[in-house]
């Protein structure tokens, strides 16, 4: 199945030429860029190509709003390193100068999609690692509370938490989060 590409370009001739160059490879939907987020939501493209003869810093906010869910390739008419840095920070996967040969556009698109997918994978792995660290931190806090208040050893405290999770048919992370919240909030209120 062909890619669906949202092409945002105010230059009719340039966008038509790109559309013809990608015929058979991708389904191109052209727009001028007004209300980018609603176009992206309605079309749900596989890739967004933005071609701007004069880069507009206001467009970066629109890009920031859609780049988390879509790979974005930008072609700009000026060589401005600071704008390129800002565009990449906003989520552009590939920043290029306008006038690229049509034969080079497919590899640019392929690398942008691959970079986007890799970035998403890293973000997913990072979120999972953070969640695991937070769960471990809460388990350690819950064990410390049990060891302090109920004079349990560390292995006893951990087994108590596991048993409570099994008895209630819930995840250990849920039990621990509730346990810590119950036993730490009254202490914070009494210190105030």
Short mmCIF file of N, CA and C in Angstrom, two decimals:
data_model
loop_
_atom_site.label_atom_id
_atom_site.label_comp_id
_atom_site.label_asym_id
_atom_site.label_seq_id
_atom_site.Cartn_x
_atom_site.Cartn_y
_atom_site.Cartn_z
N UNK A 1 0.84 -1.19 0.00
CA UNK A 1 0.00 0.00 0.00
C UNK A 1 0.88 1.24 0.00
N UNK A 2 0.50 2.22 -0.75
CA UNK A 2 1.27 3.46 -0.88
C UNK A 2 1.17 4.29 0.40
N UNK A 3 2.21 5.06 0.64
CA UNK A 3 2.20 5.98 1.77
C UNK A 3 1.18 7.09 1.53
N UNK A 4 0.63 7.60 2.60
CA UNK A 4 -0.20 8.80 2.50
C UNK A 4 0.65 9.94 3.02
N UNK A 5 0.87 10.93 2.18
CA UNK A 5 1.72 12.07 2.53
C UNK A 5 0.88 13.33 2.51
N UNK A 6 0.96 14.07 3.59
CA UNK A 6 0.34 15.39 3.64
C UNK A 6 1.41 16.38 3.21
N UNK A 7 1.20 17.04 2.10
CA UNK A 7 2.15 18.00 1.56
C UNK A 7 1.63 19.40 1.86
N UNK A 8 2.41 20.13 2.62
CA UNK A 8 2.03 21.49 2.99
C UNK A 8 2.96 22.44 2.25
N UNK A 9 2.39 23.16 1.28
CA UNK A 9 3.19 24.05 0.46
C UNK A 9 2.27 25.08 -0.17
N UNK A 10 2.63 26.33 -0.05
CA UNK A 10 1.82 27.40 -0.65
C UNK A 10 2.10 27.56 -2.14
N UNK A 11 3.21 27.01 -2.62
CA UNK A 11 3.59 27.13 -4.03
C UNK A 11 2.93 26.01 -4.83
N UNK A 12 1.93 26.35 -5.60
CA UNK A 12 1.14 25.37 -6.37
C UNK A 12 1.99 24.60 -7.36
N UNK A 13 2.85 25.29 -8.08
CA UNK A 13 3.68 24.64 -9.10
C UNK A 13 4.66 23.65 -8.47
N UNK A 14 5.31 24.05 -7.39
CA UNK A 14 6.27 23.19 -6.71
C UNK A 14 5.59 21.96 -6.13
N UNK A 15 4.44 22.15 -5.50
CA UNK A 15 3.75 21.01 -4.89
C UNK A 15 3.21 20.05 -5.95
N UNK A 16 2.76 20.58 -7.09
CA UNK A 16 2.29 19.73 -8.18
C UNK A 16 3.44 18.90 -8.74
N UNK A 17 4.62 19.50 -8.87
CA UNK A 17 5.79 18.78 -9.39
C UNK A 17 6.20 17.67 -8.42
N UNK A 18 6.14 17.93 -7.15
CA UNK A 18 6.48 16.90 -6.16
C UNK A 18 5.45 15.78 -6.21
N UNK A 19 4.20 16.14 -6.32
CA UNK A 19 3.14 15.14 -6.42
C UNK A 19 3.35 14.24 -7.63
N UNK A 20 3.70 14.82 -8.75
CA UNK A 20 3.96 14.03 -9.96
C UNK A 20 5.19 13.15 -9.78
N UNK A 21 6.21 13.67 -9.10
CA UNK A 21 7.43 12.90 -8.87
C UNK A 21 7.22 11.71 -7.96
N UNK A 22 6.21 11.77 -7.12
CA UNK A 22 5.93 10.67 -6.19
C UNK A 22 4.74 9.82 -6.61
N UNK A 23 4.22 10.06 -7.81
CA UNK A 23 3.08 9.28 -8.31
C UNK A 23 3.43 7.80 -8.31
N UNK A 24 2.49 7.00 -7.83
CA UNK A 24 2.69 5.55 -7.76
C UNK A 24 3.40 5.10 -6.50
N UNK A 25 4.16 5.99 -5.89
CA UNK A 25 4.89 5.67 -4.66
C UNK A 25 4.10 6.10 -3.44
N UNK A 26 3.39 7.20 -3.58
CA UNK A 26 2.67 7.76 -2.43
C UNK A 26 1.41 8.47 -2.90
N UNK A 27 0.44 8.48 -2.02
CA UNK A 27 -0.77 9.26 -2.24
C UNK A 27 -0.53 10.61 -1.58
N UNK A 28 -0.57 11.66 -2.35
CA UNK A 28 -0.26 13.00 -1.86
C UNK A 28 -1.56 13.77 -1.65
N UNK A 29 -1.67 14.37 -0.49
CA UNK A 29 -2.79 15.27 -0.21
C UNK A 29 -2.18 16.63 0.06
N UNK A 30 -2.52 17.60 -0.76
CA UNK A 30 -1.91 18.92 -0.67
C UNK A 30 -2.78 19.89 0.12
N UNK A 31 -2.10 20.76 0.84
CA UNK A 31 -2.76 21.86 1.54
C UNK A 31 -1.76 23.01 1.64
N UNK A 32 -2.26 24.17 1.98
CA UNK A 32 -1.37 25.33 2.09
C UNK A 32 -0.77 25.47 3.48
N UNK A 33 -1.27 24.76 4.46
CA UNK A 33 -0.68 24.80 5.79
C UNK A 33 -1.55 25.45 6.84
N UNK A 34 -2.61 26.11 6.44
CA UNK A 34 -3.51 26.69 7.42
C UNK A 34 -4.17 25.58 8.22
N UNK A 35 -4.16 25.71 9.53
CA UNK A 35 -4.76 24.74 10.45
C UNK A 35 -4.18 23.33 10.25
N UNK A 36 -2.87 23.24 10.38
CA UNK A 36 -2.14 21.99 10.15
C UNK A 36 -2.66 20.85 11.02
N UNK A 37 -2.90 21.13 12.29
CA UNK A 37 -3.32 20.07 13.21
C UNK A 37 -4.63 19.41 12.78
N UNK A 38 -5.60 20.20 12.31
CA UNK A 38 -6.87 19.59 11.90
C UNK A 38 -6.71 18.79 10.62
N UNK A 39 -5.83 19.24 9.71
CA UNK A 39 -5.56 18.47 8.49
C UNK A 39 -4.92 17.13 8.86
N UNK A 40 -3.95 17.16 9.76
CA UNK A 40 -3.27 15.94 10.17
C UNK A 40 -4.24 14.99 10.84
N UNK A 41 -5.10 15.52 11.70
CA UNK A 41 -6.08 14.68 12.39
C UNK A 41 -7.07 14.04 11.40
N UNK A 42 -7.51 14.81 10.43
CA UNK A 42 -8.48 14.29 9.45
C UNK A 42 -7.85 13.29 8.49
N UNK A 43 -6.63 13.54 8.06
CA UNK A 43 -5.99 12.72 7.03
C UNK A 43 -5.22 11.55 7.62
N UNK A 44 -4.64 11.74 8.79
CA UNK A 44 -3.78 10.76 9.45
C UNK A 44 -2.71 10.24 8.48
N UNK A 45 -1.83 11.15 8.04
CA UNK A 45 -0.82 10.77 7.06
C UNK A 45 0.28 9.91 7.66
N UNK A 46 0.99 9.20 6.78
CA UNK A 46 2.17 8.44 7.20
C UNK A 46 3.38 9.36 7.32
N UNK A 47 3.33 10.48 6.62
CA UNK A 47 4.45 11.42 6.57
C UNK A 47 3.91 12.80 6.25
N UNK A 48 4.55 13.82 6.81
CA UNK A 48 4.19 15.21 6.51
C UNK A 48 5.41 15.85 5.85
N UNK A 49 5.19 16.47 4.71
CA UNK A 49 6.25 17.22 4.04
C UNK A 49 5.84 18.68 4.05
N UNK A 50 6.72 19.51 4.56
CA UNK A 50 6.47 20.95 4.61
C UNK A 50 7.53 21.62 3.75
N UNK A 51 7.09 22.36 2.75
CA UNK A 51 8.01 23.08 1.88
C UNK A 51 7.71 24.56 2.04
N UNK A 52 8.69 25.29 2.53
CA UNK A 52 8.50 26.71 2.80
C UNK A 52 9.64 27.50 2.15
N UNK A 53 9.30 28.43 1.30
CA UNK A 53 10.36 29.23 0.70
C UNK A 53 10.97 30.17 1.75
N UNK A 54 10.13 30.73 2.59
CA UNK A 54 10.60 31.55 3.70
C UNK A 54 10.13 30.91 5.00
N UNK A 55 11.02 30.25 5.72
CA UNK A 55 10.62 29.58 6.96
C UNK A 55 9.95 30.55 7.93
N UNK A 56 8.90 30.08 8.51
CA UNK A 56 8.08 30.88 9.42
C UNK A 56 8.17 30.28 10.81
N UNK A 57 8.64 31.05 11.76
CA UNK A 57 8.81 30.54 13.13
C UNK A 57 7.46 30.18 13.77
N UNK A 58 6.39 30.81 13.32
CA UNK A 58 5.06 30.46 13.85
C UNK A 58 4.68 29.03 13.44
N UNK A 59 5.16 28.60 12.28
CA UNK A 59 4.86 27.24 11.81
C UNK A 59 5.48 26.19 12.72
N UNK A 60 6.54 26.56 13.44
CA UNK A 60 7.19 25.60 14.34
C UNK A 60 6.23 25.14 15.44
N UNK A 61 5.38 26.02 15.89
CA UNK A 61 4.40 25.61 16.92
C UNK A 61 3.42 24.60 16.36
N UNK A 62 3.00 24.81 15.11
CA UNK A 62 2.11 23.83 14.46
C UNK A 62 2.83 22.49 14.30
N UNK A 63 4.10 22.55 13.93
CA UNK A 63 4.88 21.33 13.76
C UNK A 63 5.02 20.62 15.10
N UNK A 64 5.32 21.37 16.14
CA UNK A 64 5.46 20.79 17.48
C UNK A 64 4.19 20.04 17.89
N UNK A 65 3.03 20.56 17.48
CA UNK A 65 1.75 19.95 17.85
C UNK A 65 1.50 18.62 17.14
N UNK A 66 2.09 18.42 15.96
CA UNK A 66 1.81 17.19 15.19
C UNK A 66 2.99 16.23 15.11
N UNK A 67 4.19 16.69 15.45
CA UNK A 67 5.40 15.89 15.23
C UNK A 67 5.53 14.70 16.17
N UNK A 68 4.83 14.70 17.28
CA UNK A 68 4.94 13.56 18.20
C UNK A 68 4.33 12.30 17.59
N UNK A 69 3.37 12.48 16.69
CA UNK A 69 2.68 11.32 16.11
C UNK A 69 2.99 11.09 14.64
N UNK A 70 3.76 11.99 14.03
CA UNK A 70 4.01 11.89 12.58
C UNK A 70 5.44 12.30 12.24
N UNK A 71 6.09 11.56 11.34
CA UNK A 71 7.39 12.04 10.87
C UNK A 71 7.19 13.27 9.98
N UNK A 72 8.07 14.24 10.14
CA UNK A 72 7.96 15.50 9.40
C UNK A 72 9.27 15.74 8.64
N UNK A 73 9.14 16.01 7.34
CA UNK A 73 10.27 16.40 6.50
C UNK A 73 10.03 17.86 6.12
N UNK A 74 11.06 18.69 6.29
CA UNK A 74 10.91 20.10 5.96
C UNK A 74 11.92 20.48 4.88
N UNK A 75 11.42 21.22 3.91
CA UNK A 75 12.27 21.83 2.89
C UNK A 75 12.13 23.34 3.09
N UNK A 76 13.26 24.01 3.21
CA UNK A 76 13.24 25.46 3.44
C UNK A 76 14.05 26.14 2.34
N UNK A 77 13.66 27.36 2.03
CA UNK A 77 14.32 28.10 0.96
C UNK A 77 15.57 28.83 1.40
N UNK A 78 15.82 28.91 2.70
CA UNK A 78 17.00 29.63 3.19
C UNK A 78 17.83 28.72 4.08
N UNK A 79 19.13 28.97 4.06
CA UNK A 79 20.06 28.22 4.89
C UNK A 79 20.27 29.00 6.19
N UNK A 80 19.47 28.69 7.18
CA UNK A 80 19.53 29.36 8.48
C UNK A 80 19.77 28.31 9.55
N UNK A 81 21.02 28.13 10.00
CA UNK A 81 21.33 27.08 10.97
C UNK A 81 20.52 27.16 12.26
N UNK A 82 20.24 28.37 12.71
CA UNK A 82 19.47 28.52 13.95
C UNK A 82 18.03 28.05 13.74
N UNK A 83 17.44 28.40 12.60
CA UNK A 83 16.08 27.93 12.32
C UNK A 83 16.06 26.42 12.15
N UNK A 84 17.08 25.87 11.51
CA UNK A 84 17.17 24.41 11.34
C UNK A 84 17.20 23.73 12.72
N UNK A 85 17.98 24.28 13.65
CA UNK A 85 18.05 23.73 15.01
C UNK A 85 16.68 23.79 15.68
N UNK A 86 16.00 24.92 15.54
CA UNK A 86 14.68 25.08 16.14
C UNK A 86 13.66 24.13 15.50
N UNK A 87 13.76 23.94 14.20
CA UNK A 87 12.84 23.03 13.50
C UNK A 87 13.04 21.59 13.99
N UNK A 88 14.27 21.19 14.13
CA UNK A 88 14.55 19.83 14.62
C UNK A 88 14.09 19.69 16.07
N UNK A 89 14.29 20.73 16.87
CA UNK A 89 13.80 20.70 18.26
C UNK A 89 12.28 20.61 18.30
N UNK A 90 11.61 21.16 17.29
CA UNK A 90 10.14 21.10 17.23
C UNK A 90 9.64 19.74 16.77
N UNK A 91 10.55 18.91 16.23
CA UNK A 91 10.14 17.56 15.83
C UNK A 91 10.38 17.22 14.38
N UNK A 92 10.99 18.11 13.61
CA UNK A 92 11.29 17.80 12.21
C UNK A 92 12.35 16.71 12.17
N UNK A 93 12.10 15.66 11.41
CA UNK A 93 13.05 14.54 11.31
C UNK A 93 14.13 14.79 10.27
N UNK A 94 13.81 15.56 9.25
CA UNK A 94 14.76 15.83 8.18
C UNK A 94 14.57 17.26 7.70
N UNK A 95 15.62 18.07 7.86
CA UNK A 95 15.59 19.47 7.44
C UNK A 95 16.47 19.59 6.20
N UNK A 96 15.91 20.08 5.10
CA UNK A 96 16.62 20.15 3.82
C UNK A 96 16.38 21.50 3.17
N UNK A 97 17.28 21.87 2.29
CA UNK A 97 17.07 23.07 1.50
C UNK A 97 16.18 22.73 0.31
N UNK A 98 15.30 23.64 -0.04
CA UNK A 98 14.44 23.44 -1.22
C UNK A 98 15.31 23.29 -2.45
N UNK A 99 14.78 22.66 -3.46
CA UNK A 99 15.51 22.48 -4.70
C UNK A 99 16.22 21.14 -4.78
N UNK A 100 15.91 20.25 -3.85
CA UNK A 100 16.49 18.91 -3.88
C UNK A 100 15.95 18.19 -5.11
N UNK A 101 16.80 17.44 -5.75
CA UNK A 101 16.37 16.67 -6.93
C UNK A 101 15.29 15.67 -6.52
N UNK A 102 14.30 15.50 -7.37
CA UNK A 102 13.19 14.60 -7.04
C UNK A 102 13.67 13.18 -6.78
N UNK A 103 14.76 12.78 -7.41
CA UNK A 103 15.31 11.44 -7.18
C UNK A 103 15.80 11.27 -5.74
N UNK A 104 16.14 12.38 -5.08
CA UNK A 104 16.65 12.32 -3.70
C UNK A 104 15.54 12.38 -2.66
N UNK A 105 14.34 12.67 -3.06
CA UNK A 105 13.26 12.86 -2.09
C UNK A 105 12.86 11.53 -1.44
N UNK A 106 12.80 10.47 -2.19
CA UNK A 106 12.42 9.17 -1.61
C UNK A 106 13.39 8.73 -0.52
N UNK A 107 14.71 8.80 -0.75
CA UNK A 107 15.63 8.44 0.34
C UNK A 107 15.52 9.37 1.54
N UNK A 108 15.25 10.64 1.30
CA UNK A 108 15.05 11.59 2.41
C UNK A 108 13.83 11.17 3.22
N UNK A 109 12.74 10.84 2.51
CA UNK A 109 11.52 10.41 3.21
C UNK A 109 11.76 9.12 3.97
N UNK A 110 12.43 8.16 3.36
CA UNK A 110 12.68 6.87 4.01
C UNK A 110 13.53 7.05 5.26
N UNK A 111 14.54 7.90 5.19
CA UNK A 111 15.38 8.11 6.37
C UNK A 111 14.61 8.86 7.46
N UNK A 112 13.74 9.78 7.07
CA UNK A 112 12.94 10.51 8.07
C UNK A 112 11.99 9.55 8.79
N UNK A 113 11.34 8.66 8.05
CA UNK A 113 10.43 7.69 8.67
C UNK A 113 11.21 6.75 9.59
N UNK A 114 12.39 6.28 9.14
CA UNK A 114 13.20 5.38 9.97
C UNK A 114 13.67 6.09 11.24
N UNK A 115 14.09 7.34 11.10
CA UNK A 115 14.53 8.11 12.27
C UNK A 115 13.37 8.32 13.25
N UNK A 116 12.20 8.63 12.71
CA UNK A 116 11.02 8.82 13.54
C UNK A 116 10.68 7.54 14.30
N UNK A 117 10.70 6.41 13.60
CA UNK A 117 10.38 5.13 14.25
C UNK A 117 11.40 4.80 15.33
N UNK A 118 12.67 5.06 15.07
CA UNK A 118 13.71 4.81 16.07
C UNK A 118 13.51 5.70 17.29
N UNK A 119 13.20 6.95 17.05
CA UNK A 119 12.96 7.89 18.14
C UNK A 119 11.77 7.45 18.99
N UNK A 120 10.70 7.01 18.33
CA UNK A 120 9.52 6.52 19.06
C UNK A 120 9.87 5.30 19.90
N UNK A 121 10.69 4.40 19.34
CA UNK A 121 11.11 3.21 20.08
C UNK A 121 11.91 3.60 21.32
N UNK A 122 12.82 4.54 21.17
CA UNK A 122 13.62 5.00 22.31
C UNK A 122 12.71 5.66 23.36
N UNK A 123 11.75 6.47 22.92
CA UNK A 123 10.81 7.09 23.86
C UNK A 123 10.01 6.04 24.62
N UNK A 124 9.56 5.00 23.93
CA UNK A 124 8.80 3.93 24.57
C UNK A 124 9.65 3.19 25.59
N UNK A 125 10.89 2.88 25.22
CA UNK A 125 11.80 2.21 26.14
C UNK A 125 12.10 3.08 27.35
N UNK A 126 12.29 4.37 27.13
CA UNK A 126 12.56 5.30 28.23
C UNK A 126 11.37 5.39 29.18
N UNK A 127 10.17 5.46 28.64
CA UNK A 127 8.97 5.52 29.48
C UNK A 127 8.83 4.24 30.31
N UNK A 128 9.12 3.09 29.70
CA UNK A 128 9.04 1.82 30.43
C UNK A 128 10.09 1.77 31.54
N UNK A 129 11.29 2.25 31.25
CA UNK A 129 12.35 2.26 32.26
C UNK A 129 12.00 3.20 33.41
N UNK A 130 11.43 4.35 33.09
CA UNK A 130 11.02 5.29 34.15
C UNK A 130 9.91 4.69 35.02
N UNK A 131 8.96 4.02 34.38
CA UNK A 131 7.88 3.39 35.14
C UNK A 131 8.43 2.31 36.05
N UNK A 132 9.36 1.53 35.55
CA UNK A 132 9.97 0.48 36.36
C UNK A 132 10.75 1.06 37.53
N UNK A 133 11.50 2.13 37.28
CA UNK A 133 12.24 2.80 38.37
C UNK A 133 11.29 3.35 39.42
N UNK A 134 10.20 3.96 38.98
CA UNK A 134 9.22 4.50 39.93
C UNK A 134 8.60 3.38 40.75
N UNK A 135 8.29 2.27 40.10
CA UNK A 135 7.72 1.13 40.82
C UNK A 135 8.71 0.61 41.86
N UNK A 136 9.98 0.49 41.46
CA UNK A 136 11.02 0.02 42.40
C UNK A 136 11.15 0.98 43.58
N UNK A 137 11.10 2.29 43.28
CA UNK A 137 11.21 3.30 44.33
C UNK A 137 10.05 3.17 45.32
N UNK A 138 8.85 2.98 44.80
CA UNK A 138 7.68 2.83 45.67
C UNK A 138 7.75 1.53 46.49
N UNK A 139 8.24 0.46 45.88
CA UNK A 139 8.39 -0.81 46.61
C UNK A 139 9.36 -0.61 47.77
N UNK A 140 10.47 0.08 47.52
CA UNK A 140 11.44 0.32 48.59
C UNK A 140 10.84 1.17 49.69
N UNK A 141 10.04 2.16 49.33
CA UNK A 141 9.39 3.00 50.35
C UNK A 141 8.38 2.20 51.15
N UNK A 142 7.60 1.36 50.47
CA UNK A 142 6.60 0.54 51.16
C UNK A 142 7.28 -0.43 52.11
N UNK A 143 8.36 -1.06 51.66
CA UNK A 143 9.09 -1.98 52.54
C UNK A 143 9.64 -1.24 53.75
N UNK A 144 10.17 -0.04 53.55
CA UNK A 144 10.72 0.75 54.66
C UNK A 144 9.63 1.08 55.68
N UNK A 145 8.43 1.40 55.21
CA UNK A 145 7.32 1.70 56.11
C UNK A 145 6.96 0.45 56.92
N UNK A 146 6.86 -0.70 56.25
CA UNK A 146 6.53 -1.95 56.96
C UNK A 146 7.63 -2.32 57.95
N UNK A 147 8.87 -2.13 57.56
CA UNK A 147 9.98 -2.46 58.45
C UNK A 147 9.98 -1.55 59.68
N UNK A 148 9.65 -0.29 59.48
CA UNK A 148 9.63 0.68 60.58
C UNK A 148 8.40 0.47 61.48
N UNK A 149 7.22 0.39 60.87
CA UNK A 149 5.98 0.36 61.65
C UNK A 149 5.62 -1.01 62.18
N UNK A 150 5.95 -2.05 61.44
CA UNK A 150 5.56 -3.40 61.85
C UNK A 150 6.75 -4.27 62.23
N UNK A 151 7.92 -3.67 62.25
CA UNK A 151 9.16 -4.36 62.67
C UNK A 151 9.41 -5.62 61.86
N UNK A 152 9.14 -5.56 60.57
CA UNK A 152 9.38 -6.70 59.67
C UNK A 152 10.80 -6.61 59.11
N UNK A 153 11.32 -7.75 58.71
CA UNK A 153 12.59 -7.73 57.97
C UNK A 153 12.26 -7.32 56.53
N UNK A 154 13.28 -7.02 55.75
CA UNK A 154 13.04 -6.62 54.36
C UNK A 154 12.37 -7.74 53.56
N UNK A 155 12.87 -9.00 53.64
CA UNK A 155 12.18 -10.07 52.90
C UNK A 155 10.74 -10.28 53.36
N UNK A 156 10.47 -10.14 54.67
CA UNK A 156 9.10 -10.28 55.17
C UNK A 156 8.20 -9.18 54.61
N UNK A 157 8.72 -7.96 54.58
CA UNK A 157 7.95 -6.83 54.07
C UNK A 157 7.60 -7.04 52.59
N UNK A 158 8.56 -7.51 51.83
CA UNK A 158 8.31 -7.74 50.41
C UNK A 158 7.29 -8.86 50.20
N UNK A 159 7.43 -9.94 50.96
CA UNK A 159 6.46 -11.05 50.85
C UNK A 159 5.07 -10.58 51.26
N UNK A 160 4.97 -9.73 52.27
CA UNK A 160 3.68 -9.21 52.71
C UNK A 160 3.02 -8.43 51.58
N UNK A 161 3.79 -7.59 50.89
CA UNK A 161 3.26 -6.81 49.77
C UNK A 161 2.83 -7.72 48.62
N UNK A 162 3.65 -8.73 48.32
CA UNK A 162 3.30 -9.67 47.26
C UNK A 162 2.02 -10.44 47.59
N UNK A 163 1.92 -10.88 48.84
CA UNK A 163 0.75 -11.65 49.27
C UNK A 163 -0.52 -10.79 49.19
N UNK A 164 -0.39 -9.53 49.60
CA UNK A 164 -1.54 -8.62 49.54
C UNK A 164 -1.98 -8.43 48.07
N UNK A 165 -1.03 -8.30 47.18
CA UNK A 165 -1.36 -8.15 45.76
C UNK A 165 -2.04 -9.41 45.23
N UNK A 166 -1.52 -10.57 45.60
CA UNK A 166 -2.12 -11.83 45.14
C UNK A 166 -3.52 -12.01 45.72
N UNK A 167 -3.70 -11.74 47.01
CA UNK A 167 -5.01 -11.90 47.65
C UNK A 167 -6.06 -10.99 47.04
N UNK A 168 -5.65 -9.82 46.61
CA UNK A 168 -6.59 -8.85 46.04
C UNK A 168 -6.64 -8.95 44.51
N UNK A 169 -5.85 -9.87 43.93
CA UNK A 169 -5.78 -10.06 42.47
C UNK A 169 -5.51 -8.75 41.75
N UNK A 170 -4.51 -8.04 42.27
CA UNK A 170 -4.12 -6.75 41.68
C UNK A 170 -2.62 -6.75 41.47
N UNK A 171 -2.17 -5.81 40.71
CA UNK A 171 -0.75 -5.68 40.44
C UNK A 171 -0.03 -5.16 41.67
N UNK A 172 1.20 -5.63 41.84
CA UNK A 172 2.02 -5.18 42.97
C UNK A 172 2.20 -3.67 42.93
N UNK A 173 2.36 -3.12 41.75
CA UNK A 173 2.57 -1.67 41.63
C UNK A 173 1.37 -0.88 42.16
N UNK A 174 0.16 -1.38 41.93
CA UNK A 174 -1.04 -0.70 42.45
C UNK A 174 -1.09 -0.77 43.97
N UNK A 175 -0.82 -1.95 44.51
CA UNK A 175 -0.85 -2.14 45.97
C UNK A 175 0.16 -1.22 46.63
N UNK A 176 1.36 -1.21 46.09
CA UNK A 176 2.44 -0.43 46.68
C UNK A 176 2.13 1.07 46.62
N UNK A 177 1.63 1.54 45.48
CA UNK A 177 1.31 2.97 45.34
C UNK A 177 0.25 3.39 46.36
N UNK A 178 -0.80 2.58 46.51
CA UNK A 178 -1.84 2.90 47.48
C UNK A 178 -1.31 2.83 48.91
N UNK A 179 -0.51 1.82 49.19
CA UNK A 179 0.03 1.64 50.54
C UNK A 179 0.90 2.84 50.93
N UNK A 180 1.78 3.25 50.03
CA UNK A 180 2.65 4.39 50.31
C UNK A 180 1.83 5.66 50.49
N UNK A 181 0.84 5.87 49.62
CA UNK A 181 0.00 7.06 49.72
C UNK A 181 -0.76 7.09 51.04
N UNK A 182 -1.29 5.95 51.48
CA UNK A 182 -2.03 5.87 52.74
C UNK A 182 -1.14 6.17 53.94
N UNK A 183 0.07 5.66 53.91
CA UNK A 183 0.93 5.75 55.08
C UNK A 183 1.82 6.98 55.11
N UNK A 184 1.95 7.68 54.01
CA UNK A 184 2.78 8.88 54.02
C UNK A 184 1.98 10.17 54.08
N UNK A 185 0.78 10.21 53.53
CA UNK A 185 -0.01 11.44 53.55
C UNK A 185 -0.36 11.91 54.95
N UNK A 186 -0.79 11.03 55.88
CA UNK A 186 -1.08 11.53 57.22
C UNK A 186 0.14 12.15 57.89
N UNK A 187 1.32 11.63 57.63
CA UNK A 187 2.54 12.19 58.21
C UNK A 187 2.81 13.59 57.68
N UNK A 188 2.59 13.79 56.39
CA UNK A 188 2.81 15.11 55.80
C UNK A 188 1.84 16.13 56.37
N UNK A 189 0.56 15.71 56.56
CA UNK A 189 -0.44 16.63 57.08
C UNK A 189 -0.14 17.01 58.52
N UNK A 190 0.36 16.03 59.30
CA UNK A 190 0.62 16.33 60.71
C UNK A 190 1.85 17.20 60.89
N UNK A 191 2.77 17.22 59.91
CA UNK A 191 3.96 18.06 59.99
C UNK A 191 3.63 19.51 59.68
N UNK A 192 2.57 19.74 58.90
CA UNK A 192 2.22 21.10 58.48
C UNK A 192 1.79 21.97 59.63
#
